[in-house]
Coordinates of C-alpha atoms in Angstrom, one line a residue:
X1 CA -57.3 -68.3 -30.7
X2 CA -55.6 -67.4 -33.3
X3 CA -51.7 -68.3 -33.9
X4 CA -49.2 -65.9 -35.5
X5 CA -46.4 -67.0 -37.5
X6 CA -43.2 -66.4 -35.2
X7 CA -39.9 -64.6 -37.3
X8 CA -40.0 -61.8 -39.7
X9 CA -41.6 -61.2 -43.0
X10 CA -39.9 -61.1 -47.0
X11 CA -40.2 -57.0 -46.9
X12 CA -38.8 -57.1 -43.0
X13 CA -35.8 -58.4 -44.4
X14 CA -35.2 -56.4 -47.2
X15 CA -35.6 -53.2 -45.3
X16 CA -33.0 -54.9 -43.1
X17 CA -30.8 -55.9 -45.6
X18 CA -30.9 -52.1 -47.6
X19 CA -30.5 -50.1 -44.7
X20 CA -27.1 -52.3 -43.7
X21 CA -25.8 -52.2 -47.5
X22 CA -26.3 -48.6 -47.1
X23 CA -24.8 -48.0 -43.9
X24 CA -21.7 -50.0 -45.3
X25 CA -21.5 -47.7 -48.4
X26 CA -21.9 -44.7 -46.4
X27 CA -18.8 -45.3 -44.2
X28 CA -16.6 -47.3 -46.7
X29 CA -16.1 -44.0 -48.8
X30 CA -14.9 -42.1 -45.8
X31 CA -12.7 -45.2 -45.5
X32 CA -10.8 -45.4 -48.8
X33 CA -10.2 -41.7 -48.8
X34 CA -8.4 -42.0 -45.5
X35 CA -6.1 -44.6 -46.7
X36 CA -5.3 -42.7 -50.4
X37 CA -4.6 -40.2 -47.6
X38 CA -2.5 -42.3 -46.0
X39 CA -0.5 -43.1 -48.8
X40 CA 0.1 -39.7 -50.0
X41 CA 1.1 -38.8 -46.8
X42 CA 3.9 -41.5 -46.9
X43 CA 5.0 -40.4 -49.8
X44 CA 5.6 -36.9 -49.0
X45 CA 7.6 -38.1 -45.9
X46 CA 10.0 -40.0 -48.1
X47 CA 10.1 -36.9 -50.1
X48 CA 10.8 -34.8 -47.5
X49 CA 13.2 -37.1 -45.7
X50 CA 15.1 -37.4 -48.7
X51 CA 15.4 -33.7 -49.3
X52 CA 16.4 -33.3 -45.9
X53 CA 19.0 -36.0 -46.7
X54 CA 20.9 -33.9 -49.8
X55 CA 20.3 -30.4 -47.7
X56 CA 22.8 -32.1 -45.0
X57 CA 25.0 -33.5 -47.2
X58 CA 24.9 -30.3 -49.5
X59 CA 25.4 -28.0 -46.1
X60 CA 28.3 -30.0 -44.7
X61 CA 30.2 -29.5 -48.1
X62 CA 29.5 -26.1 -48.5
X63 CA 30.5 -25.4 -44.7
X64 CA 34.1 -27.4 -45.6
X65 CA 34.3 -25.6 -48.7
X66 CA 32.8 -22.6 -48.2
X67 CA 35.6 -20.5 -50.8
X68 CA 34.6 -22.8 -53.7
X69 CA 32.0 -25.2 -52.4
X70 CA 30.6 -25.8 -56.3
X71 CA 33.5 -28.4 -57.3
X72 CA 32.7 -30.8 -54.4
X73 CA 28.7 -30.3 -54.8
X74 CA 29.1 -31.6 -58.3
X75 CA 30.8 -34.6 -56.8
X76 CA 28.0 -35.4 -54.7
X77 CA 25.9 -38.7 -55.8
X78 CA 23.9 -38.5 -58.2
X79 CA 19.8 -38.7 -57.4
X80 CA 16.6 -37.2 -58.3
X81 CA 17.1 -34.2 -55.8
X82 CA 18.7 -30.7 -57.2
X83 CA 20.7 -28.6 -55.8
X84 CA 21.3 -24.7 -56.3
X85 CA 23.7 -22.9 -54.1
X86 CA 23.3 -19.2 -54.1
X87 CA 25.4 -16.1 -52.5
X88 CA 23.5 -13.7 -50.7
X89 CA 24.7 -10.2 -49.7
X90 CA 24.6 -8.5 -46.3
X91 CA 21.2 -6.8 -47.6
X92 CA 20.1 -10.1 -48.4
X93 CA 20.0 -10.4 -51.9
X94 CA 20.9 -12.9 -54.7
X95 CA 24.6 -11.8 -55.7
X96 CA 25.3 -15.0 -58.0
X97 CA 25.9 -18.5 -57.8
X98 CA 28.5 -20.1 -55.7
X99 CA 30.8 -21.0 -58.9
X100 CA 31.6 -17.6 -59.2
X101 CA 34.7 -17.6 -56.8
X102 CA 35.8 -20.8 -57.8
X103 CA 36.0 -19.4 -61.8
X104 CA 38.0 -16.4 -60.3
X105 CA 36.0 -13.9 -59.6
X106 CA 37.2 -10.0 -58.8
X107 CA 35.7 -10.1 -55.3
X108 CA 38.5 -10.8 -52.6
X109 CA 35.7 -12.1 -49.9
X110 CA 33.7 -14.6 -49.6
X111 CA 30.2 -13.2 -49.3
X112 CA 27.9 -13.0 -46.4
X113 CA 26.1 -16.7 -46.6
X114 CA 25.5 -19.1 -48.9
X115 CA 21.9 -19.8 -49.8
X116 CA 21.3 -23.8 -50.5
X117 CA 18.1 -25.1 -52.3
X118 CA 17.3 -28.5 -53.1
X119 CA 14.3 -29.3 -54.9
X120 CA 12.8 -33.4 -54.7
X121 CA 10.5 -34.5 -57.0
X122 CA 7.5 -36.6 -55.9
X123 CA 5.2 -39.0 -57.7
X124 CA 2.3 -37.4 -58.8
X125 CA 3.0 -34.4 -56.1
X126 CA 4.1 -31.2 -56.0
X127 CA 7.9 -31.8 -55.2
X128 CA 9.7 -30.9 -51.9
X129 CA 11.6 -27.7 -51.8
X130 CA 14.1 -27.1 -49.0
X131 CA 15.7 -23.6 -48.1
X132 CA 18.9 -23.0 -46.0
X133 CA 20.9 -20.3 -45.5
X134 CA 24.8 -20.7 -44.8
X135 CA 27.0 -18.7 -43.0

């Protein structure tokens, strides 16, 4: 009778061992992609959020203000976000800015809506633009 040697051989194991390191590259790409995702994602939310932030703020003083709404939006705080504030006719088109009737302007009504823009940067993103018409 002859007796085999129990457990596995030297080229066993590394076959074992190069098909795990292998499987563990293979998935660990997929991975770290998903989490640079991740974080890019969460940063866009905090962009948008804070764009959303200045749009209120920017809308609730052009609503109280709506005659001359560009002296108390220069008031507002100071951040990274910009904000334009357009009129807009009845046809829907860009008339001027909103400073107009405050620096005495000929026309004797306020126009149709105002048109506020605020534009958010992001790191190494495209920045956050936000659109919203006032009436």
């Amino acid at each position: 009778m002859r007796r085999t040697a129990a457990g596995l051989s030297m080229v066993e194991v590394l076959v074992a061992i190069l098909l795990l390191g292998l499987i563990v590259v293979l998935t660990a790409q997929p991975l770290i992609n998903s989490l640079n995702i991740s974080g890019t994602s969460s940063t866009t939310l905090a962009g948008t959020r804070k764009a959303q932030d200045v749009m209120e703020r920017a809308r609730s003083v052009v609503m109280a203000n709506y005659n001359a709404p560009m002296g108390p939006l220069s008031l507002m705080p100071k951040d990274t976000s910009t904000v334009i504030c357009q009129d807009i006719s009845l046809a829907n088109v860009v008339t001027g800015s909103c400073n107009d009737m405050a620096a005495g302007s000929n026309s004797l009504f306020a126009p149709f809506k105002r048109r506020l823009i605020v534009t958010t940067p992001i790191d190494k993103q495209t920045p956050v633009v936000l659109t919203l018409d006032v009436r």
